[in-house]
C-alpha cells in the first residue's frame, strides 16, 4: 500500500483528467488522509468549473458579435492621476482562448495582474498599447488624449478587427464598428484583457520613473493623488511628468 505522502505527491502533480483517475483509484482507501485529499481536489475541480462558467458569462459580447469577424476589447488606465501618461490597451483574443481568473484589472492583485499580463500577450491573436504623454494631456485635455491613445493602440493591431468593444466610450475618428459597454471591463473578457494590458504597462512605466525621481513615490501610488504624493508635490514642486492642468490646486 502506498504511503499517504506518495499519494499526496501524485495528486499535487496531476492534471484535471489525471485527477479523475486518482479519485477512482483511491475511492475505496479508508485512510482519512487519502479521503481528505480526494475531498480537497474535488473542491479544487469544482472551483475551476465555476471559474470557467464565470469566464463564459464574460464572453457574452464576444459571442454576440463574433459572426461579424474579429472582436477587439479596448480599455485605458491612468485618466485620473496627477502624473504620468494615459495608456490604452487593445486586445483580440482567440475564440477558444482560456485565461483563468482574467477580470477587470481593478479587481485583481498586482501579482495576478503581472501573471495575466504575460499570458494575455502570449495567447492574444494581436494586441496594441497606445499612450498619450502628460504634455499631450495638457494640450488637448484628458478625454481627447485618451481617445488618441486608444486610436494608437488600435492602429497597432494586425490583423485589424471588425468590431470594437469599448469600456463605456465611443472613440471619435474610428471607422470600425464600436460597441460601448458601461462597466465593460467587468462584463467582457476582451475588455478585461485590455484593462490588464493598459494597467500593467502603465504601472511599469511609473516604476521606471520612480528610479529617476524617487522623491515623489511614483512606484507606490503610480501618480494618483495620494496624501504622500500631494505632500511630495508641495515639497519638491512639479516633476517633468506631472500634468500641469491637474495640479493647480496643489502647487
Short mmCIF file of N, CA, C and O in Angstrom, two decimals, residues 1-124:
data_model
loop_
_atom_site.label_atom_id
_atom_site.label_comp_id
_atom_site.label_asym_id
_atom_site.label_seq_id
_atom_site.Cartn_x
_atom_site.Cartn_y
_atom_site.Cartn_z
N UNK A 1 0.84 -1.21 0.00
CA UNK A 1 0.00 0.00 0.00
C UNK A 1 0.87 1.25 0.00
O UNK A 1 1.84 1.34 0.75
N UNK A 2 0.53 2.20 -0.87
CA UNK A 2 1.33 3.43 -0.96
C UNK A 2 1.18 4.27 0.31
O UNK A 2 0.12 4.31 0.93
N UNK A 3 2.28 4.97 0.64
CA UNK A 3 2.22 5.90 1.76
C UNK A 3 1.42 7.13 1.36
O UNK A 3 1.35 7.50 0.18
N UNK A 4 0.83 7.78 2.35
CA UNK A 4 -0.02 8.95 2.07
C UNK A 4 0.79 10.06 1.41
O UNK A 4 0.29 10.75 0.51
N UNK A 5 2.04 10.23 1.82
CA UNK A 5 2.87 11.27 1.19
C UNK A 5 3.08 11.01 -0.30
O UNK A 5 3.15 11.94 -1.10
N UNK A 6 3.20 9.73 -0.67
CA UNK A 6 3.35 9.39 -2.08
C UNK A 6 2.07 9.72 -2.85
O UNK A 6 2.11 10.25 -3.97
N UNK A 7 0.94 9.39 -2.23
CA UNK A 7 -0.35 9.70 -2.88
C UNK A 7 -0.54 11.21 -2.97
O UNK A 7 -1.03 11.73 -3.99
N UNK A 8 -0.17 11.91 -1.92
CA UNK A 8 -0.27 13.37 -1.92
C UNK A 8 0.53 13.97 -3.06
O UNK A 8 0.08 14.90 -3.74
N UNK A 9 1.70 13.41 -3.31
CA UNK A 9 2.55 13.89 -4.41
C UNK A 9 1.90 13.61 -5.77
O UNK A 9 1.97 14.43 -6.69
N UNK A 10 1.23 12.47 -5.88
CA UNK A 10 0.51 12.15 -7.12
C UNK A 10 -0.57 13.18 -7.41
O UNK A 10 -0.71 13.67 -8.53
N UNK A 11 -1.34 13.50 -6.39
CA UNK A 11 -2.41 14.49 -6.55
C UNK A 11 -1.84 15.86 -6.91
O UNK A 11 -2.39 16.57 -7.76
N UNK A 12 -0.76 16.21 -6.25
CA UNK A 12 -0.18 17.54 -6.45
C UNK A 12 0.30 17.76 -7.88
O UNK A 12 0.29 18.89 -8.38
N UNK A 13 0.71 16.70 -8.54
CA UNK A 13 1.27 16.83 -9.89
C UNK A 13 0.31 16.37 -10.99
O UNK A 13 0.68 16.31 -12.16
N UNK A 14 -0.92 16.08 -10.62
CA UNK A 14 -1.89 15.56 -11.59
C UNK A 14 -2.63 16.68 -12.32
O UNK A 14 -2.96 17.70 -11.73
N UNK A 15 -2.87 16.46 -13.60
CA UNK A 15 -3.75 17.34 -14.36
C UNK A 15 -5.20 17.00 -14.09
O UNK A 15 -5.50 16.07 -13.32
N UNK A 16 -6.11 17.71 -14.75
CA UNK A 16 -7.54 17.51 -14.48
C UNK A 16 -7.99 16.08 -14.78
O UNK A 16 -8.65 15.44 -13.97
N UNK A 17 -7.64 15.57 -15.95
CA UNK A 17 -8.06 14.21 -16.31
C UNK A 17 -7.40 13.18 -15.41
O UNK A 17 -8.02 12.16 -15.05
N UNK A 18 -6.17 13.43 -15.03
CA UNK A 18 -5.47 12.53 -14.13
C UNK A 18 -6.10 12.49 -12.75
O UNK A 18 -6.15 11.45 -12.08
N UNK A 19 -6.60 13.65 -12.30
CA UNK A 19 -7.28 13.70 -11.00
C UNK A 19 -8.50 12.79 -10.98
O UNK A 19 -8.75 12.09 -9.99
N UNK A 20 -9.24 12.79 -12.06
CA UNK A 20 -10.43 11.93 -12.12
C UNK A 20 -10.04 10.46 -11.98
O UNK A 20 -10.73 9.68 -11.33
N UNK A 21 -8.93 10.09 -12.59
CA UNK A 21 -8.45 8.71 -12.46
C UNK A 21 -8.03 8.40 -11.01
O UNK A 21 -8.33 7.33 -10.48
N UNK A 22 -7.38 9.39 -10.38
CA UNK A 22 -6.94 9.19 -8.99
C UNK A 22 -8.12 9.08 -8.04
O UNK A 22 -8.08 8.30 -7.08
N UNK A 23 -9.17 9.86 -8.29
CA UNK A 23 -10.37 9.75 -7.45
C UNK A 23 -10.88 8.30 -7.46
O UNK A 23 -11.23 7.74 -6.41
N UNK A 24 -10.95 7.73 -8.66
CA UNK A 24 -11.47 6.37 -8.80
C UNK A 24 -10.53 5.34 -8.17
O UNK A 24 -10.96 4.40 -7.50
N UNK A 25 -9.23 5.58 -8.38
CA UNK A 25 -8.24 4.63 -7.88
C UNK A 25 -8.25 4.53 -6.35
O UNK A 25 -8.09 3.45 -5.78
N UNK A 26 -8.47 5.69 -5.70
CA UNK A 26 -8.34 5.71 -4.24
C UNK A 26 -9.68 5.86 -3.50
O UNK A 26 -9.70 6.07 -2.29
N UNK A 27 -10.78 5.71 -4.21
CA UNK A 27 -12.08 5.94 -3.56
C UNK A 27 -12.37 4.92 -2.45
O UNK A 27 -13.11 5.22 -1.51
N UNK A 28 -11.77 3.74 -2.53
CA UNK A 28 -12.01 2.72 -1.51
C UNK A 28 -10.94 2.69 -0.42
O UNK A 28 -10.99 1.84 0.48
N UNK A 29 -9.98 3.63 -0.52
CA UNK A 29 -8.93 3.71 0.51
C UNK A 29 -9.54 4.38 1.74
O UNK A 29 -9.96 5.54 1.70
N UNK A 30 -9.61 3.66 2.83
CA UNK A 30 -10.35 4.14 4.01
C UNK A 30 -9.55 5.11 4.87
O UNK A 30 -10.11 5.70 5.81
N UNK A 31 -8.29 5.31 4.56
CA UNK A 31 -7.49 6.21 5.40
C UNK A 31 -8.01 7.65 5.29
O UNK A 31 -8.29 8.14 4.19
N UNK A 32 -8.13 8.31 6.42
CA UNK A 32 -8.71 9.66 6.44
C UNK A 32 -7.86 10.64 5.63
O UNK A 32 -8.39 11.56 5.00
N UNK A 33 -6.54 10.43 5.65
CA UNK A 33 -5.67 11.32 4.89
C UNK A 33 -5.93 11.24 3.40
O UNK A 33 -5.91 12.25 2.69
N UNK A 34 -6.18 10.03 2.93
CA UNK A 34 -6.46 9.84 1.50
C UNK A 34 -7.82 10.42 1.14
O UNK A 34 -7.98 11.12 0.13
N UNK A 35 -8.82 10.16 1.97
CA UNK A 35 -10.15 10.70 1.71
C UNK A 35 -10.15 12.23 1.78
O UNK A 35 -10.88 12.91 1.05
N UNK A 36 -9.30 12.76 2.66
CA UNK A 36 -9.15 14.22 2.75
C UNK A 36 -8.57 14.79 1.47
O UNK A 36 -9.00 15.86 1.01
N UNK A 37 -7.60 14.10 0.89
CA UNK A 37 -7.02 14.54 -0.38
C UNK A 37 -8.06 14.53 -1.49
O UNK A 37 -8.15 15.47 -2.29
N UNK A 38 -8.85 13.47 -1.54
CA UNK A 38 -9.89 13.37 -2.57
C UNK A 38 -10.88 14.53 -2.43
O UNK A 38 -11.23 15.18 -3.42
N UNK A 39 -11.30 14.81 -1.21
CA UNK A 39 -12.24 15.91 -0.98
C UNK A 39 -11.61 17.25 -1.37
O UNK A 39 -12.26 18.09 -2.03
N UNK A 40 -10.36 17.44 -0.99
CA UNK A 40 -9.66 18.69 -1.30
C UNK A 40 -9.59 18.94 -2.80
O UNK A 40 -9.87 20.06 -3.27
N UNK A 41 -9.25 17.90 -3.56
CA UNK A 41 -9.07 18.09 -5.01
C UNK A 41 -10.41 18.07 -5.75
O UNK A 41 -10.52 18.65 -6.84
N UNK A 42 -11.42 17.45 -5.19
CA UNK A 42 -12.76 17.57 -5.78
C UNK A 42 -13.24 19.02 -5.68
O UNK A 42 -13.83 19.57 -6.61
N UNK A 43 -12.98 19.64 -4.53
CA UNK A 43 -13.34 21.04 -4.35
C UNK A 43 -12.56 21.93 -5.33
O UNK A 43 -13.11 22.91 -5.86
N UNK A 44 -11.32 21.57 -5.54
CA UNK A 44 -10.49 22.34 -6.49
C UNK A 44 -11.08 22.28 -7.89
O UNK A 44 -11.17 23.31 -8.58
N UNK A 45 -11.50 21.11 -8.32
CA UNK A 45 -12.12 20.97 -9.64
C UNK A 45 -13.45 21.71 -9.72
O UNK A 45 -13.79 22.28 -10.77
N UNK A 46 -14.19 21.72 -8.61
CA UNK A 46 -15.46 22.46 -8.59
C UNK A 46 -15.21 23.95 -8.75
O UNK A 46 -15.91 24.63 -9.52
N UNK A 47 -14.21 24.47 -8.04
CA UNK A 47 -13.87 25.90 -8.17
C UNK A 47 -13.41 26.23 -9.58
O UNK A 47 -13.73 27.29 -10.13
N UNK A 48 -12.68 25.30 -10.19
CA UNK A 48 -12.21 25.51 -11.55
C UNK A 48 -13.38 25.57 -12.52
O UNK A 48 -13.41 26.41 -13.43
N UNK A 49 -14.35 24.70 -12.35
CA UNK A 49 -15.54 24.71 -13.20
C UNK A 49 -16.33 26.00 -13.01
O UNK A 49 -16.84 26.58 -13.98
N UNK A 50 -16.45 26.46 -11.77
CA UNK A 50 -17.14 27.72 -11.50
C UNK A 50 -16.42 28.89 -12.18
O UNK A 50 -17.07 29.80 -12.71
N UNK A 51 -15.10 28.86 -12.17
CA UNK A 51 -14.33 29.91 -12.83
C UNK A 51 -14.55 29.88 -14.34
O UNK A 51 -14.71 30.93 -14.97
N UNK A 52 -14.61 28.70 -14.91
CA UNK A 52 -14.85 28.61 -16.36
C UNK A 52 -16.25 29.11 -16.72
O UNK A 52 -16.44 29.72 -17.77
N UNK A 53 -17.20 28.85 -15.86
CA UNK A 53 -18.55 29.36 -16.09
C UNK A 53 -18.58 30.89 -16.02
O UNK A 53 -19.27 31.55 -16.80
N UNK A 54 -17.81 31.46 -15.08
CA UNK A 54 -17.72 32.92 -14.98
C UNK A 54 -17.10 33.51 -16.25
O UNK A 54 -17.60 34.50 -16.80
N UNK A 55 -16.04 32.88 -16.73
CA UNK A 55 -15.40 33.35 -17.96
C UNK A 55 -16.35 33.27 -19.15
O UNK A 55 -16.37 34.17 -19.99
N UNK A 56 -17.15 32.21 -19.20
CA UNK A 56 -18.10 32.07 -20.30
C UNK A 56 -19.15 33.19 -20.26
O UNK A 56 -19.54 33.71 -21.30
N UNK A 57 -19.56 33.57 -19.06
CA UNK A 57 -20.51 34.69 -18.94
C UNK A 57 -19.87 35.99 -19.44
O UNK A 57 -20.57 36.87 -19.95
N UNK A 58 -18.55 36.10 -19.31
CA UNK A 58 -17.85 37.31 -19.77
C UNK A 58 -17.56 37.28 -21.28
O UNK A 58 -16.98 38.22 -21.80
N UNK A 59 -18.00 36.21 -21.94
CA UNK A 59 -17.85 36.15 -23.41
C UNK A 59 -19.15 36.50 -24.13
O UNK A 59 -19.25 36.33 -25.34
N UNK A 60 -20.13 36.99 -23.40
CA UNK A 60 -21.45 37.23 -24.00
C UNK A 60 -21.37 38.19 -25.18
O UNK A 60 -22.00 37.97 -26.23
N UNK A 61 -20.60 39.26 -25.04
CA UNK A 61 -20.50 40.23 -26.14
C UNK A 61 -19.62 39.70 -27.27
O UNK A 61 -19.88 39.96 -28.45
N UNK A 62 -18.58 38.96 -26.91
CA UNK A 62 -17.74 38.35 -27.93
C UNK A 62 -18.55 37.39 -28.79
O UNK A 62 -18.46 37.39 -30.02
N UNK A 63 -19.38 36.58 -28.15
CA UNK A 63 -20.24 35.64 -28.90
C UNK A 63 -21.27 36.39 -29.74
O UNK A 63 -21.58 35.97 -30.86
N UNK A 64 -21.78 37.49 -29.21
CA UNK A 64 -22.82 38.24 -29.91
C UNK A 64 -22.31 38.79 -31.25
O UNK A 64 -23.07 38.85 -32.23
N UNK A 65 -21.02 39.18 -31.29
CA UNK A 65 -20.51 39.84 -32.48
C UNK A 65 -19.48 39.03 -33.27
O UNK A 65 -18.98 39.50 -34.29
N UNK A 66 -19.19 37.80 -32.83
CA UNK A 66 -18.11 37.05 -33.47
C UNK A 66 -18.41 36.69 -34.92
O UNK A 66 -17.48 36.49 -35.72
N UNK A 67 -19.69 36.62 -35.29
CA UNK A 67 -20.02 36.31 -36.69
C UNK A 67 -19.64 37.44 -37.63
O UNK A 67 -19.56 37.24 -38.85
N UNK A 68 -19.40 38.64 -37.08
CA UNK A 68 -19.01 39.78 -37.92
C UNK A 68 -17.51 39.80 -38.20
O UNK A 68 -17.04 40.57 -39.04
N UNK A 69 -16.74 38.98 -37.48
CA UNK A 69 -15.29 38.95 -37.67
C UNK A 69 -14.57 39.03 -36.34
O UNK A 69 -15.10 38.63 -35.30
N UNK A 70 -13.38 39.56 -36.37
CA UNK A 70 -12.56 39.65 -35.16
C UNK A 70 -13.10 40.72 -34.21
O UNK A 70 -13.43 41.83 -34.64
N UNK A 71 -13.18 40.37 -32.94
CA UNK A 71 -13.71 41.27 -31.91
C UNK A 71 -12.56 41.70 -31.01
O UNK A 71 -11.82 40.86 -30.48
N UNK A 72 -12.43 43.01 -30.81
CA UNK A 72 -11.33 43.58 -30.03
C UNK A 72 -11.86 44.31 -28.80
O UNK A 72 -12.84 45.05 -28.89
N UNK A 73 -11.22 44.10 -27.67
CA UNK A 73 -11.54 44.86 -26.47
C UNK A 73 -10.62 46.06 -26.32
O UNK A 73 -9.43 45.97 -26.62
N UNK A 74 -11.18 47.18 -25.86
CA UNK A 74 -10.42 48.42 -25.67
C UNK A 74 -10.65 48.94 -24.26
O UNK A 74 -11.78 48.99 -23.78
N UNK A 75 -9.57 49.34 -23.59
CA UNK A 75 -9.71 49.99 -22.29
C UNK A 75 -8.48 50.85 -22.02
O UNK A 75 -7.47 50.74 -22.72
N UNK A 76 -8.59 51.69 -20.99
CA UNK A 76 -7.49 52.59 -20.66
C UNK A 76 -7.13 52.49 -19.19
O UNK A 76 -7.89 51.96 -18.38
N UNK A 77 -5.97 53.03 -18.86
CA UNK A 77 -5.53 53.17 -17.48
C UNK A 77 -4.86 54.52 -17.32
O UNK A 77 -4.09 54.94 -18.19
N UNK A 78 -5.19 55.20 -16.23
CA UNK A 78 -4.49 56.45 -15.95
C UNK A 78 -5.18 57.72 -16.36
O UNK A 78 -4.52 58.74 -16.58
N UNK A 79 -6.52 57.74 -16.40
CA UNK A 79 -7.19 59.00 -16.68
C UNK A 79 -7.16 59.94 -15.48
O UNK A 79 -7.14 61.16 -15.64
N UNK A 80 -7.13 59.39 -14.27
CA UNK A 80 -7.26 60.21 -13.07
C UNK A 80 -6.00 60.71 -12.40
O UNK A 80 -6.05 61.67 -11.64
N UNK A 81 -4.83 60.10 -12.62
CA UNK A 81 -3.63 60.51 -11.88
C UNK A 81 -3.19 61.95 -12.14
O UNK A 81 -3.55 62.56 -13.15
N UNK A 82 -2.37 62.44 -11.23
CA UNK A 82 -1.80 63.78 -11.37
C UNK A 82 -0.55 63.77 -12.22
O UNK A 82 -0.07 64.83 -12.65
N UNK A 83 0.01 62.58 -12.45
CA UNK A 83 1.28 62.47 -13.17
C UNK A 83 1.29 61.23 -14.05
O UNK A 83 0.57 60.27 -13.80
N UNK A 84 2.13 61.28 -15.08
CA UNK A 84 2.31 60.14 -15.96
C UNK A 84 1.35 60.14 -17.14
O UNK A 84 0.42 60.95 -17.20
N UNK A 85 1.57 59.24 -18.08
CA UNK A 85 0.74 59.18 -19.28
C UNK A 85 -0.59 58.49 -19.02
O UNK A 85 -0.80 57.85 -17.99
N UNK A 86 -1.50 58.63 -19.97
CA UNK A 86 -2.68 57.78 -20.02
C UNK A 86 -2.35 56.69 -21.04
O UNK A 86 -1.75 56.96 -22.08
N UNK A 87 -2.69 55.44 -20.72
CA UNK A 87 -2.32 54.29 -21.53
C UNK A 87 -3.57 53.53 -21.95
O UNK A 87 -4.48 53.33 -21.13
N UNK A 88 -3.62 53.11 -23.19
CA UNK A 88 -4.76 52.33 -23.69
C UNK A 88 -4.28 50.98 -24.18
O UNK A 88 -3.19 50.86 -24.76
N UNK A 89 -5.10 49.97 -23.94
CA UNK A 89 -4.82 48.62 -24.45
C UNK A 89 -5.89 48.19 -25.43
O UNK A 89 -7.06 48.56 -25.29
N UNK A 90 -5.49 47.43 -26.43
CA UNK A 90 -6.42 46.84 -27.40
C UNK A 90 -6.02 45.38 -27.58
O UNK A 90 -4.85 45.09 -27.84
N UNK A 91 -6.96 44.46 -27.41
CA UNK A 91 -6.64 43.03 -27.42
C UNK A 91 -7.69 42.26 -28.22
O UNK A 91 -8.89 42.43 -28.00
N UNK A 92 -7.22 41.39 -29.12
CA UNK A 92 -8.09 40.43 -29.79
C UNK A 92 -7.70 39.04 -29.30
O UNK A 92 -6.56 38.60 -29.50
N UNK A 93 -8.62 38.37 -28.64
CA UNK A 93 -8.37 37.02 -28.13
C UNK A 93 -8.96 35.98 -29.08
O UNK A 93 -10.01 36.22 -29.70
N UNK A 94 -8.35 34.81 -29.18
CA UNK A 94 -8.96 33.72 -29.96
C UNK A 94 -10.29 33.30 -29.36
O UNK A 94 -10.51 33.44 -28.15
N UNK A 95 -11.17 32.76 -30.17
CA UNK A 95 -12.49 32.35 -29.69
C UNK A 95 -12.41 31.32 -28.57
O UNK A 95 -13.22 31.34 -27.64
N UNK A 96 -11.47 30.41 -28.67
CA UNK A 96 -11.38 29.33 -27.69
C UNK A 96 -10.36 29.62 -26.59
O UNK A 96 -9.95 28.73 -25.86
N UNK A 97 -9.95 30.86 -26.47
CA UNK A 97 -8.89 31.21 -25.53
C UNK A 97 -9.37 31.10 -24.08
O UNK A 97 -10.43 31.62 -23.73
N UNK A 98 -8.58 30.41 -23.26
CA UNK A 98 -8.89 30.32 -21.83
C UNK A 98 -7.77 30.98 -21.04
O UNK A 98 -6.63 30.53 -21.06
N UNK A 99 -8.12 32.06 -20.35
CA UNK A 99 -7.18 32.73 -19.45
C UNK A 99 -7.86 32.79 -18.10
O UNK A 99 -8.67 33.68 -17.82
N UNK A 100 -7.57 31.81 -17.27
CA UNK A 100 -8.25 31.69 -15.98
C UNK A 100 -8.00 32.91 -15.10
O UNK A 100 -6.89 33.45 -15.07
N UNK A 101 -9.05 33.34 -14.41
CA UNK A 101 -9.03 34.44 -13.44
C UNK A 101 -8.89 35.82 -14.07
O UNK A 101 -8.71 36.81 -13.37
N UNK A 102 -9.00 35.91 -15.39
CA UNK A 102 -8.99 37.21 -16.05
C UNK A 102 -10.23 37.99 -15.64
O UNK A 102 -11.35 37.47 -15.68
N UNK A 103 -10.03 39.25 -15.26
CA UNK A 103 -11.13 40.08 -14.79
C UNK A 103 -10.71 41.53 -14.94
O UNK A 103 -9.59 41.84 -15.34
N UNK A 104 -11.64 42.42 -14.61
CA UNK A 104 -11.34 43.85 -14.52
C UNK A 104 -10.06 44.02 -13.71
O UNK A 104 -9.94 43.50 -12.60
N UNK A 105 -9.08 44.75 -14.26
CA UNK A 105 -7.78 44.87 -13.60
C UNK A 105 -7.88 45.42 -12.19
O UNK A 105 -7.06 45.09 -11.32
N UNK A 106 -8.90 46.23 -11.91
CA UNK A 106 -9.05 46.83 -10.57
C UNK A 106 -9.43 45.77 -9.53
O UNK A 106 -9.28 46.01 -8.33
N UNK A 107 -9.94 44.63 -9.98
CA UNK A 107 -10.36 43.58 -9.06
C UNK A 107 -9.26 42.54 -8.82
O UNK A 107 -9.48 41.56 -8.11
N UNK A 108 -8.09 42.75 -9.41
CA UNK A 108 -7.01 41.79 -9.33
C UNK A 108 -5.87 42.31 -8.46
O UNK A 108 -5.64 43.50 -8.39
N UNK A 109 -5.16 41.40 -7.84
CA UNK A 109 -3.97 41.78 -7.09
C UNK A 109 -2.86 42.13 -8.08
O UNK A 109 -2.87 41.66 -9.23
N UNK A 110 -1.87 42.94 -7.67
CA UNK A 110 -0.74 43.24 -8.56
C UNK A 110 -0.05 41.98 -9.07
O UNK A 110 0.32 41.91 -10.25
N UNK A 111 0.12 40.99 -8.21
CA UNK A 111 0.79 39.76 -8.63
C UNK A 111 -0.01 39.03 -9.70
O UNK A 111 0.54 38.54 -10.69
N UNK A 112 -1.33 38.96 -9.51
CA UNK A 112 -2.19 38.30 -10.50
C UNK A 112 -2.17 39.07 -11.82
O UNK A 112 -2.13 38.48 -12.90
N UNK A 113 -2.19 40.42 -11.75
CA UNK A 113 -2.13 41.22 -12.98
C UNK A 113 -0.86 40.93 -13.76
O UNK A 113 -0.89 40.83 -14.99
N UNK A 114 0.26 40.82 -13.06
CA UNK A 114 1.53 40.55 -13.73
C UNK A 114 1.49 39.20 -14.45
O UNK A 114 1.96 39.07 -15.58
N UNK A 115 0.93 38.19 -13.81
CA UNK A 115 0.81 36.86 -14.42
C UNK A 115 -0.07 36.92 -15.66
O UNK A 115 0.26 36.37 -16.72
N UNK A 116 -1.22 37.59 -15.53
CA UNK A 116 -2.17 37.67 -16.64
C UNK A 116 -1.61 38.51 -17.78
O UNK A 116 -1.88 38.21 -18.96
N UNK A 117 -0.87 39.53 -17.47
CA UNK A 117 -0.23 40.39 -18.47
C UNK A 117 0.59 39.54 -19.44
O UNK A 117 0.48 39.70 -20.67
N UNK A 118 1.40 38.65 -18.91
CA UNK A 118 2.24 37.79 -19.74
C UNK A 118 1.39 36.78 -20.53
O UNK A 118 1.64 36.53 -21.71
N UNK A 119 0.38 36.23 -19.87
CA UNK A 119 -0.46 35.24 -20.53
C UNK A 119 -1.29 35.85 -21.65
O UNK A 119 -1.47 35.24 -22.72
N UNK A 120 -1.79 37.06 -21.44
CA UNK A 120 -2.56 37.75 -22.48
C UNK A 120 -1.70 37.99 -23.70
O UNK A 120 -2.11 37.72 -24.85
N UNK A 121 -0.49 38.48 -23.50
CA UNK A 121 0.40 38.75 -24.64
C UNK A 121 0.78 37.47 -25.37
O UNK A 121 0.94 37.47 -26.60
N UNK A 122 0.89 36.39 -24.62
CA UNK A 122 1.24 35.10 -25.23
C UNK A 122 0.09 34.52 -26.04
O UNK A 122 0.31 33.97 -27.13
N UNK A 123 -1.14 34.66 -25.56
CA UNK A 123 -2.28 33.98 -26.17
C UNK A 123 -3.08 34.83 -27.15
O UNK A 123 -3.86 34.29 -27.94
N UNK A 124 -2.94 36.15 -27.09
CA UNK A 124 -3.73 37.03 -27.96
C UNK A 124 -3.39 36.80 -29.43
O UNK A 124 -2.25 36.50 -29.79
#
